Short mmCIF file of C-alpha atoms and ligand atoms in Angstrom, two decimals:
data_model
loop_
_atom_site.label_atom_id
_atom_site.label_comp_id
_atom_site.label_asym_id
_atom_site.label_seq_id
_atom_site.Cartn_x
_atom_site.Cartn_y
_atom_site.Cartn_z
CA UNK A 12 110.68 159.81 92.11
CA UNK A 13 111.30 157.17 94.86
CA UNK A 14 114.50 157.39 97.12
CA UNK A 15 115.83 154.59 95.38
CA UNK A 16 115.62 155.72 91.64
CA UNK A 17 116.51 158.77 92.85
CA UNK A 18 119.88 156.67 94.49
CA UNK A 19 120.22 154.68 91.68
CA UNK A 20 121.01 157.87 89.63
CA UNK A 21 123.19 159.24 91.92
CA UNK A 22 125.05 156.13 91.89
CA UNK A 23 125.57 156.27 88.02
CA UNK A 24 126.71 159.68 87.47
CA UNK A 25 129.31 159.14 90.70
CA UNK A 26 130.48 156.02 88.48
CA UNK A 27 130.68 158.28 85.21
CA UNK A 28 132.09 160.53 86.70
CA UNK A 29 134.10 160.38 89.83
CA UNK A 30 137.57 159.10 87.47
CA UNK A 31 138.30 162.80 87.11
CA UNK A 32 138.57 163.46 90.87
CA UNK A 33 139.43 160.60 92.71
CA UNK A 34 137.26 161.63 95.30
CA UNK A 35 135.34 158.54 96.46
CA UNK A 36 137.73 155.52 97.85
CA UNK A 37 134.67 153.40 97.82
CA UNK A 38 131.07 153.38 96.45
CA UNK A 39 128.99 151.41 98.25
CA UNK A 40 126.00 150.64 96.19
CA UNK A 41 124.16 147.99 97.47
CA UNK A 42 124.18 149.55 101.33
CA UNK A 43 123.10 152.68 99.88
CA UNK A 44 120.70 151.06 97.78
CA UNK A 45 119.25 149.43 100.92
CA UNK A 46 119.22 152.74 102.51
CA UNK A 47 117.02 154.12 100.05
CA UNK A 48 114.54 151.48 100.21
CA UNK A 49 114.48 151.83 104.13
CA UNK A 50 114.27 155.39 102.98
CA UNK A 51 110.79 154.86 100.92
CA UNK A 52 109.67 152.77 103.40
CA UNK A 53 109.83 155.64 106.14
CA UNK A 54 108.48 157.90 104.04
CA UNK A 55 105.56 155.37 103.29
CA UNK A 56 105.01 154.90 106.80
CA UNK A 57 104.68 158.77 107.82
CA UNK A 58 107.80 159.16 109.34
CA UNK A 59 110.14 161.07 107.14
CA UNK A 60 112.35 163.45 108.01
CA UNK A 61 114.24 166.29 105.73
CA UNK A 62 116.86 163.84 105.21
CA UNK A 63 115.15 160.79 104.46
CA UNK A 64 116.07 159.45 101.21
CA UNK A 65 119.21 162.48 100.10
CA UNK A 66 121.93 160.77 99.22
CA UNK A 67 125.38 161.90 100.34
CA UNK A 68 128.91 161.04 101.45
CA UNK A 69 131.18 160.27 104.58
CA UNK A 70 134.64 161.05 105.06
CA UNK A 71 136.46 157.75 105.24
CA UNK A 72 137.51 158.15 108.85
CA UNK A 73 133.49 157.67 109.83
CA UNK A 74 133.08 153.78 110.74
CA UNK A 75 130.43 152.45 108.81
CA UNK A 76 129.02 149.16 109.87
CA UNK A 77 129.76 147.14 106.90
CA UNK A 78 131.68 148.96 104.66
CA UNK A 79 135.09 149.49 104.47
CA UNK A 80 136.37 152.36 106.17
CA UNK A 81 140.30 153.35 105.18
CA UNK A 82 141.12 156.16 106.96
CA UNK A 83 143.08 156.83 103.80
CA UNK A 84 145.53 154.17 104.81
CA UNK A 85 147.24 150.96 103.30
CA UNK A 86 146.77 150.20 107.03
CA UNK A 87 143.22 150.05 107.05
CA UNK A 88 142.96 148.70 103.20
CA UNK A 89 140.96 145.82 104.34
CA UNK A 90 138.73 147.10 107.06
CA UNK A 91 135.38 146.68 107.95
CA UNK A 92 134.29 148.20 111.14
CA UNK A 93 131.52 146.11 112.56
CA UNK A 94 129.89 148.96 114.05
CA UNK A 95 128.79 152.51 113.63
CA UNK A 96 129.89 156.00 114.56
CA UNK A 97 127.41 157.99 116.32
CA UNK A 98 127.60 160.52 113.37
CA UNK A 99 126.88 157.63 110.94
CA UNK A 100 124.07 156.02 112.90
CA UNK A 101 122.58 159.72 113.40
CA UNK A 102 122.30 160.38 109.59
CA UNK A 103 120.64 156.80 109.41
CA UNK A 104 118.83 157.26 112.02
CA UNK A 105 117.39 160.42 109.44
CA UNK A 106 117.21 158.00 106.94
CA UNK A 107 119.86 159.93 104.72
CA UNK A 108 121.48 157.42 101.83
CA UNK A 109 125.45 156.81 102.18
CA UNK A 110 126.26 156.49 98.80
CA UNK A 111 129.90 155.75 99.49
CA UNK A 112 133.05 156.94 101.59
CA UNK A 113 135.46 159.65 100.44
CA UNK A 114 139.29 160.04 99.99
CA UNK A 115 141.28 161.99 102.39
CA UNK A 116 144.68 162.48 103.18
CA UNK A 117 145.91 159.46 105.35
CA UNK A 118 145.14 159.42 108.65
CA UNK A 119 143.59 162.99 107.80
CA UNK A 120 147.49 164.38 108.19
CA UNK A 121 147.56 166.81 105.25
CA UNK A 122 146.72 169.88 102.89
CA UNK A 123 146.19 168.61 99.80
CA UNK A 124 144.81 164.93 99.85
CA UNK A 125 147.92 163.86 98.18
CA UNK A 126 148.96 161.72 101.20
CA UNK A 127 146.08 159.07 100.64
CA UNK A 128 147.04 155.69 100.05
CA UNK A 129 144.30 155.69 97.57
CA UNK A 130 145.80 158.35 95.28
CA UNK A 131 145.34 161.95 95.36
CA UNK A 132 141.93 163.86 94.90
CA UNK A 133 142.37 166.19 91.86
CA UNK A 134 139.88 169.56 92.18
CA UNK A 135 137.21 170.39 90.16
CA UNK A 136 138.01 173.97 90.06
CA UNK A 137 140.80 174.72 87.23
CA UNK A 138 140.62 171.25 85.38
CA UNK A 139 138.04 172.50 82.50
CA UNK A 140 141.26 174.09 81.41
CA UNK A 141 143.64 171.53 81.75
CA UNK A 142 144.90 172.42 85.35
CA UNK A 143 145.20 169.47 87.91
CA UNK A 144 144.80 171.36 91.71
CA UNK A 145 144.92 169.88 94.94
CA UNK A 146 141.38 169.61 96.92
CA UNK A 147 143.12 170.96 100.19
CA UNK A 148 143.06 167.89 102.61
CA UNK A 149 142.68 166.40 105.21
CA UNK A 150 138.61 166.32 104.17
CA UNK A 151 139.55 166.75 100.02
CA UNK A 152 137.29 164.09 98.87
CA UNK A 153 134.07 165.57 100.85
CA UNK A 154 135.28 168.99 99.28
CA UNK A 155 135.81 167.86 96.10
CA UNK A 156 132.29 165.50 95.80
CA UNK A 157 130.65 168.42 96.83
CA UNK A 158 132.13 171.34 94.29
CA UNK A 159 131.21 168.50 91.87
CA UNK A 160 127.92 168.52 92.49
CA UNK A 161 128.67 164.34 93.28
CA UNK A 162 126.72 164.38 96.27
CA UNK A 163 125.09 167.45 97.90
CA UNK A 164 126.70 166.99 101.17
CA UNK A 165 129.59 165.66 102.80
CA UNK A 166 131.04 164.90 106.61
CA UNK A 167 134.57 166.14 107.03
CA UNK A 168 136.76 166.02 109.94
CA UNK A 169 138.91 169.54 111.46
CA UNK A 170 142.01 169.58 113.45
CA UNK A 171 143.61 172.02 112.15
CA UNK A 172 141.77 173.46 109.25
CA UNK A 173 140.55 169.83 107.68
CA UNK A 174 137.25 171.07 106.50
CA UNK A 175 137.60 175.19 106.20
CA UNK A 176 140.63 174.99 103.96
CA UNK A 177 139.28 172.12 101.67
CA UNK A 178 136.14 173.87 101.73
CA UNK A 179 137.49 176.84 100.68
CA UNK A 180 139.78 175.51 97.99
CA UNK A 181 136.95 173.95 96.43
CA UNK A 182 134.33 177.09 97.03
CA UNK A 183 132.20 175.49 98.96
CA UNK A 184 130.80 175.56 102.82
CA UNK A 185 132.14 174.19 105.43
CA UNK A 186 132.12 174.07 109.16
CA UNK A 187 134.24 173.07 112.22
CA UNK A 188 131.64 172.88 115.33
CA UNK A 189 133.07 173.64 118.84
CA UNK A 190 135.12 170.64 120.25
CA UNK A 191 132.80 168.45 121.74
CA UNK A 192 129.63 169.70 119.78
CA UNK A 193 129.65 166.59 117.58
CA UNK A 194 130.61 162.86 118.91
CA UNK A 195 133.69 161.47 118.47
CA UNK A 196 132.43 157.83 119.00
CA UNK A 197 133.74 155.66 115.98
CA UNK A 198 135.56 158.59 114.52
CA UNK A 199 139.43 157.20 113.95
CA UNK A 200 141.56 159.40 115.94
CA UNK A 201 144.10 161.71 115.09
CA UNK A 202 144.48 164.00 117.44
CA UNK A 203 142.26 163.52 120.09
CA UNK A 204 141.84 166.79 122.16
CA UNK A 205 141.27 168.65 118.68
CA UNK A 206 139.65 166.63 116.40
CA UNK A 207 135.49 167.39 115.26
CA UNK A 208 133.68 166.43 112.70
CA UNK A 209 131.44 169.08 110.88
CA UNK A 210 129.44 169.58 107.52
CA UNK A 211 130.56 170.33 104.46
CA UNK A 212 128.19 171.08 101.78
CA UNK A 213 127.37 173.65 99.08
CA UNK A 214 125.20 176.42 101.24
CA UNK A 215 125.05 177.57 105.07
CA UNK A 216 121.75 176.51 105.02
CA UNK A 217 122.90 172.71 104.08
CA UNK A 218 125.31 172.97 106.40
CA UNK A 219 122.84 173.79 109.35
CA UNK A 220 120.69 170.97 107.87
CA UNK A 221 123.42 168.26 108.47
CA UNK A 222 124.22 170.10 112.01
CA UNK A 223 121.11 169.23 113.32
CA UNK A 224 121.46 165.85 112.37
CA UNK A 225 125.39 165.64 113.66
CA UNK A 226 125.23 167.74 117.02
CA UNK A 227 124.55 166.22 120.09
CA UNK A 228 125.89 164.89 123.67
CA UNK A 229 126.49 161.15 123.53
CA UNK A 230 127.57 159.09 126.25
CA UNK A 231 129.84 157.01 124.04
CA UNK A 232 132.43 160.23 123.93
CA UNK A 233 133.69 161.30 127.30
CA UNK A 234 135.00 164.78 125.79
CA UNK A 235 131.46 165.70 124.17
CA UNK A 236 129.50 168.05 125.83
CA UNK A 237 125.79 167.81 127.38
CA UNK A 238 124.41 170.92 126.17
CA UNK A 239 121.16 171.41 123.96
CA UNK A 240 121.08 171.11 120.70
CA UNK A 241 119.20 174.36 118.45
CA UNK A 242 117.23 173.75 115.35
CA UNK A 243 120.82 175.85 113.12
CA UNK A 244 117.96 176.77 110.54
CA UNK A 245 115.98 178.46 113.14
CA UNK A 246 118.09 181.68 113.06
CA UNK A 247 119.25 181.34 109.25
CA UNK A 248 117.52 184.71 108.54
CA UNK A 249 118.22 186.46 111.42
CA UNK A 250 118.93 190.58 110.79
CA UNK A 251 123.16 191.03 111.01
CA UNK A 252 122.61 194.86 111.93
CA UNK A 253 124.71 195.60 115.15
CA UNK A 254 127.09 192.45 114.35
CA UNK A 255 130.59 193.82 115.77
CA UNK A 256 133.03 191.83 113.42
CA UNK A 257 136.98 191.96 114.50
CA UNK A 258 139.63 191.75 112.15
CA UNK A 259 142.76 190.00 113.98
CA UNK A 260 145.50 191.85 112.43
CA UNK A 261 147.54 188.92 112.43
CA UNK A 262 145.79 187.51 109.86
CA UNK A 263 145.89 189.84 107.62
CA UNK A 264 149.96 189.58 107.28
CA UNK A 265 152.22 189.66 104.61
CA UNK A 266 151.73 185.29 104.26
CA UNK A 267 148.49 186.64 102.66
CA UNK A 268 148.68 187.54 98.63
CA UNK A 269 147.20 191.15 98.20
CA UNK A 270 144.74 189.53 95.49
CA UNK A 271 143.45 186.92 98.48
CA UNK A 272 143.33 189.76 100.84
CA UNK A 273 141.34 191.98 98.79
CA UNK A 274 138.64 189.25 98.50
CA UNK A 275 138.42 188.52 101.61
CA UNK A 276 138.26 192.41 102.33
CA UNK A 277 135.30 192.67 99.83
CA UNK A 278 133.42 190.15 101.56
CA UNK A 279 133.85 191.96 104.95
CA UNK A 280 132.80 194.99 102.93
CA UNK A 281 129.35 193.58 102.30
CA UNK A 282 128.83 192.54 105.84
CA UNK A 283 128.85 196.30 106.58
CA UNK A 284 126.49 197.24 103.95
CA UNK A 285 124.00 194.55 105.66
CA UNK A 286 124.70 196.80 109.05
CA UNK A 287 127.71 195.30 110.85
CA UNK A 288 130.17 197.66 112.13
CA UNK A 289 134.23 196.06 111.74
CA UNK A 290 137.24 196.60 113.84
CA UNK A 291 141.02 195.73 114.27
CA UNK A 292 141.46 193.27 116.94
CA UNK A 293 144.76 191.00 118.15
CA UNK A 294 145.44 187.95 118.22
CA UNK A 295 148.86 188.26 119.92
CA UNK A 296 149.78 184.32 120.28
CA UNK A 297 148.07 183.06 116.98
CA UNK A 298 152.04 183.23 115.52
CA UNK A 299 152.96 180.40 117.60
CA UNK A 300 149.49 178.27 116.72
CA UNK A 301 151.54 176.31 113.84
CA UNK A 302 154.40 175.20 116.29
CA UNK A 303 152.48 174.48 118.95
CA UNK A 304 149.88 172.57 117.04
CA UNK A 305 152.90 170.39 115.44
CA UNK A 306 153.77 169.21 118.95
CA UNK A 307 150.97 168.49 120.48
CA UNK A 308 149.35 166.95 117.42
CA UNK A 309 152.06 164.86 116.14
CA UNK A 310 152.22 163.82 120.47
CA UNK A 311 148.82 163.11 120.50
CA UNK A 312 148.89 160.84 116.85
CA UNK A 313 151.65 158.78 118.33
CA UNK A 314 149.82 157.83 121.00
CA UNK A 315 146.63 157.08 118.78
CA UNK A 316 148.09 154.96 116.00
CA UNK A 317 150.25 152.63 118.10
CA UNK A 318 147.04 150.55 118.37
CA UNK A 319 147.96 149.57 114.93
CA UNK A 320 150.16 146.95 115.32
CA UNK A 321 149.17 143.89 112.86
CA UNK A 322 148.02 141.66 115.95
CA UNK A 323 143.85 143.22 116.39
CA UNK A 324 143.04 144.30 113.05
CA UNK A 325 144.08 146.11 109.70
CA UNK A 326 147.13 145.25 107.98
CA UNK A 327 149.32 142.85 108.92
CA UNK A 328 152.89 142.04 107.29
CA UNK A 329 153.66 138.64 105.31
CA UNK A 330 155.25 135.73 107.30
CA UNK A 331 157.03 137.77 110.21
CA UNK A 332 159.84 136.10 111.71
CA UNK A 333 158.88 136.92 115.49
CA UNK A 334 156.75 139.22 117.08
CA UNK A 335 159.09 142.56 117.32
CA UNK A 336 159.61 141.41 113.36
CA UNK A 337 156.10 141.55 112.96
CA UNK A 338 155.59 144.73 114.75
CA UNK A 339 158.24 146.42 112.75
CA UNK A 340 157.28 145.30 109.41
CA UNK A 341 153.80 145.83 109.25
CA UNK A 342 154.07 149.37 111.07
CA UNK A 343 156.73 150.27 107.97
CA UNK A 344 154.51 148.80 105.02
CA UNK A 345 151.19 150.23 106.16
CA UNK A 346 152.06 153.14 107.22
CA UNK A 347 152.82 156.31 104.21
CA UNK A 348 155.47 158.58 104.93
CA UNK A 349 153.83 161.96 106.57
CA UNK A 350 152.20 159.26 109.19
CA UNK A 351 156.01 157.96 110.26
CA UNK A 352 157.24 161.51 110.08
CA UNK A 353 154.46 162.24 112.72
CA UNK A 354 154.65 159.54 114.88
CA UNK A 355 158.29 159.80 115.06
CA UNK A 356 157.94 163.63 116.10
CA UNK A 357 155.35 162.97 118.39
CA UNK A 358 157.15 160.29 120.48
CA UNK A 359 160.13 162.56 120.29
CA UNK A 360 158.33 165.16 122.33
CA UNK A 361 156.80 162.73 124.33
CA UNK A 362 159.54 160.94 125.43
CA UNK A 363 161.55 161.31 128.89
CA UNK A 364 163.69 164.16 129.18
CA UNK A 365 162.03 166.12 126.26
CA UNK A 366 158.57 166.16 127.73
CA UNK A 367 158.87 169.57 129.49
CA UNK A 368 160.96 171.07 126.80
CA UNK A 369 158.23 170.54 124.36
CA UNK A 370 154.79 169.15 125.07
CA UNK A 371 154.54 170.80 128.24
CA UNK A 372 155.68 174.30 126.49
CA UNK A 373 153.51 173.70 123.79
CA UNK A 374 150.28 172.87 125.92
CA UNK A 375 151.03 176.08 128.12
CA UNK A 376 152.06 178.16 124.39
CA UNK A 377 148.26 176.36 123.71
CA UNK A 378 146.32 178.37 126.78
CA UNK A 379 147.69 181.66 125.88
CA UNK A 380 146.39 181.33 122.72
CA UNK A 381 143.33 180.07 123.52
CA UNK A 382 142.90 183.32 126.18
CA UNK A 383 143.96 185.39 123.06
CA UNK A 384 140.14 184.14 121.54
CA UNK A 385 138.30 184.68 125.00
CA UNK A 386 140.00 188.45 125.18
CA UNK A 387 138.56 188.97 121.61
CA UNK A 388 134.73 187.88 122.26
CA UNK A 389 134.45 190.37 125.43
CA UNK A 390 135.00 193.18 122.13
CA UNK A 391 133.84 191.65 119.06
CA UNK A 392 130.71 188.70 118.16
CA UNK A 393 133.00 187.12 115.41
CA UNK A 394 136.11 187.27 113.78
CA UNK A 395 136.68 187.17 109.97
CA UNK A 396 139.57 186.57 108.65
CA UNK A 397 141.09 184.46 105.28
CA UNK A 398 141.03 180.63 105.43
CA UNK A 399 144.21 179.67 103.49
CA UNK A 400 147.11 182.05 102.03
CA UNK A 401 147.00 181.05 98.30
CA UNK A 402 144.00 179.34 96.27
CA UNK A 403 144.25 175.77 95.48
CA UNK A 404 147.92 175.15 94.46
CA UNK A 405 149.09 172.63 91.80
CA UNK A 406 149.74 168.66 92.64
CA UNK A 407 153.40 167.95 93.43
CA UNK A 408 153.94 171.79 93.88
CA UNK A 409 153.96 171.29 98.26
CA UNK A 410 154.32 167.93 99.09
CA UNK A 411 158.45 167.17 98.93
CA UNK A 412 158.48 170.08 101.43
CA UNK A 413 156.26 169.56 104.53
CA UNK A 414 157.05 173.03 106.42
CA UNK A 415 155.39 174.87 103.20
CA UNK A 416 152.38 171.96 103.44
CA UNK A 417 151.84 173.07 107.22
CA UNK A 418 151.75 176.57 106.46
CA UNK A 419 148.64 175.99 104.83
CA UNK A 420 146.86 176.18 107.68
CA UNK A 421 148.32 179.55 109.61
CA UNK A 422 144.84 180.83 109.48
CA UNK A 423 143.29 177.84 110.88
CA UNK A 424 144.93 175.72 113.51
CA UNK A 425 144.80 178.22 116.02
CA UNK A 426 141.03 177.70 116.34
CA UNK A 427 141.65 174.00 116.97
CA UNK A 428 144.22 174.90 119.93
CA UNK A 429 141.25 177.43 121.32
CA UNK A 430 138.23 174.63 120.77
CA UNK A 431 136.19 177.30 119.15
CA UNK A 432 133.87 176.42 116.01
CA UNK A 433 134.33 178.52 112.58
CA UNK A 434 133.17 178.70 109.04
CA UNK A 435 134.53 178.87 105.52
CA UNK A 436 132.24 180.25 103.50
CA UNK A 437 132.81 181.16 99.49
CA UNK A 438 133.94 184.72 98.82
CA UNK A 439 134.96 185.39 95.42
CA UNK A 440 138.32 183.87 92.87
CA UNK A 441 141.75 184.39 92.28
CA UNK A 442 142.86 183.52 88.99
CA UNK A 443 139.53 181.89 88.35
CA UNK A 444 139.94 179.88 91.68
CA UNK A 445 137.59 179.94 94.69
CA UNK A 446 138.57 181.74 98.08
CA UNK A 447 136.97 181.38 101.20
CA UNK A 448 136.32 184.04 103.83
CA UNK A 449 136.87 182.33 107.63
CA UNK A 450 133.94 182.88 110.18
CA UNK A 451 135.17 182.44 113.35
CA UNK A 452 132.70 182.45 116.83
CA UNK A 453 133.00 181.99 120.59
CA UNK A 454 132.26 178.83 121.91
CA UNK A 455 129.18 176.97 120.68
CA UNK A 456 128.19 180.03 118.42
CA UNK A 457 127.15 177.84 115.22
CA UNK A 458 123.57 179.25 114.70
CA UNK A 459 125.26 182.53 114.79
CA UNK A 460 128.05 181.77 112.63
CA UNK A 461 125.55 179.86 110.39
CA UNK A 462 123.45 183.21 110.10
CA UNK A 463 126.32 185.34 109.13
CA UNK A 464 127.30 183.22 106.21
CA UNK A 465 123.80 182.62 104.95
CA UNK A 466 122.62 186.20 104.98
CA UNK A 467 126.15 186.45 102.52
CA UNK A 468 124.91 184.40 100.37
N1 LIG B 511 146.87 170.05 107.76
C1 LIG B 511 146.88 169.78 109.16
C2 LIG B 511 147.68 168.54 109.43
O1 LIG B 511 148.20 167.99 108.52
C3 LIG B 511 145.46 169.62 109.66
C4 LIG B 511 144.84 168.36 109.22
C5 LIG B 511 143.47 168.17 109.81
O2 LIG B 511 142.80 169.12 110.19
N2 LIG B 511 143.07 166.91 109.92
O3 LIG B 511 147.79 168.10 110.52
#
């Protein structure tokens, strides 16, 4: 069939179907419709590529020239970037179909997608029976579209376990490339010195599919990094015998459930029945990941969102009195409460007089940790570990208390800190719920991450 039949009935079932989940904020049918006409044309012409003409979705923090990109935001409710991110252009540029942007917590600070503006995402796992789950967040949309079977491939963004815990809460693959791998150009900002954008998609192989498409130096982001790009399918099949896997004790804690653990231990199990050999390793800093990540993360968000301030673009409050009025009001009304709790903590920490106590600490808490990673890759080639502590929890059970939220991601945010890329790939249920088994690698060690979780599945 042509790319844009083939669109047309993507487009349909999404409509049918995406009321359950909530995981689209907007479908954008007639840009994807003349994506998939560009898409027959290309093929037509000779000049296809693997992606020409599959439809699938970006996270709504991905400008998209056009079409309205949210950020999960009342802020952003009416915006429409003129321009493209470099990831977006790239999977045009492929002549991949966009059939729409996906919902995410705001500002992609969160766990569970329940902090969008646009609503929360509600899993696919658990609901045949009545259950309503959380997606994991920030990138719960992508995760959720994806363990649907709505698209067969998603962009998500990572800072501090945005695509591996989502991923994994929905049992489905997802990876966080090293910081700098994949352009930041047109991506909204978060946290700026740990945010990357990765795939998320049903198979390692997919995954290494939309790598090739997303990797790459640009000169439009000064923190990327000039370094060539592999073909990530080259190596899919690559024997694992001799892998040296590390276990960082750390993770493997009492935060973990014994019926997560025991997953997550079968799955290391089968690695050594494929002929990798697994040992005990530590990660003696990762304890203080979580409170050094909500320093300099919160520090970093302040800085990034005060751009939003009613007078460029985005939302803007009715008739202010003056300018400081104006300021003010619109900052209150667009922004949702975990964004003000953030921004308040970060210019806390920021501020004169607390800047030593607390950024500074944290950034210095931030190199130990990373050193903890570079100690552990002169032993081991990867570590393996859980992704999240619990399978996908219920809606409202997290979200009035945001310390529990943020321990969500004690297996995760340390990699952030480091800059290191990792995996979460599916590894078995709880209680009829998916659990993910964390891949994590030295730096720019995605074809060899890649490998390991395809040769698991
Ligand atoms: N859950 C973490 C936070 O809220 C990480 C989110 C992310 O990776 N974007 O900050």
């Amino acid at each position: 069939i042509s790319s844009v039949e083939l669109t047309q009935q993507f487009l349909d079932r999404l409509k049918h179907e995406d009321g359950k989940y909530n995981s689209f904020i907007t479908i954008s049918d007639e840009h994807a419709l003349a994506e998939a006409k560009a898409a027959d044309e290309m093929r037509a012409a000779g000049k296809a590529t693997v992606w020409t003409g599959v439809p699938f979705a970006h996270k709504d923090i991905f400008c998209t020239n056009g079409i309205r990109t949210t950020c999960g935001s009342r802020m952003l409710e009416n915006f429409v970037p003129p321009y493209d991110a470099t990831v977006t252009a790239n999977f045009k540029a492929a002549g991949a179909v966009c059939l729409g942007k996906t919902n995410m917590d705001e500002f992609a600070m969160g766990s569970s997608n329940e902090s969008s503006f646009y609503g929360a995402v509600t899993n696919p796992w658990g609901l045949a029976s009545g259950d309503k789950r959380v997606p994991g967040g920030s990138s719960g949309g992508s995760a959720a579209a994806v363990a649907a079977r709505l698209v067969p491939a998603a962009t998500g963004t990572d800072t501090g376990g945005s695509i591996r815990q989502p991923a994994a809460l929905c049992g489905i693959t997802g990876l966080k490339p090293t910081y700098g791998r994949v352009s930041r150009y047109g991506m909204i900002a978060f946290a700026s010195s740990l945010d990357q954008g990765g795939p998320m998609a049903r198979t390692a192989e997919d995954a290494a599919l939309m790598l090739n498409v997303m990797a790459g130096h640009d000169p439009k982001d000064s923190t990327g990094i000039d370094r060539e790009v592999p073909d990530y399918t080259a190596t899919l099949n690559e024997p694992l015998k001799g892998l040296k896997i590390g276990l960082p004790k750390e993770y493997f804690s009492d935060q973990l459930s014994p019926a997560m653990e025991e997953q997550v231990r079968n799955a290391i199990r089968e690695y050594e029945k494929l002929g990798a050999t697994v040992k005990e390793v530590s990660l003696p800093n990762a304890r203080l990941a979580i409170a050094a990540y909500y320093v300099i993360a919160p520090a970093e968000a302040s800085a990034n969102l005060s751009r939003f301030d009613g007078v460029r673009y985005g939302y803007r409050c009715d008739d202010p009195k003056d300018l400081m009025d104006m300021y003010t009001r619109t900052r209150a009304e667009g922004f949702g409460n975990e964004v003000k709790r953030r921004i308040l903590v970060g210019t806390y920490a920021l501020s004169a007089g607390y800047f030593d106590a607390y950024y500074l600490k944290a950034q210095k808490v931030r190199r130990l940790i990373q050193q903890d990673f570079i100690n552990a890759f002169k032993e081991v080639d990867v570590l393996m570990s859980p992704v999240s502590p619990t399978p996908a929890f219920r809606q409202g059970e997290k979200n009035t208390d945001p310390v529990s939220m943020y321990l969500e991601d004690v297996f995760t945010i340390a990699i952030n800190l480091a800059g290191i890329p990792a995996m979460s790939v599916p590894a078995g249920f709880v209680d009829g719920l998916p659990v993910g088994l964390q891949i994590i690698g030295d730096y720019f060690s995605e074809a060899r991450l890649l490998n390991a979780a395809h040769q698991f599945q």
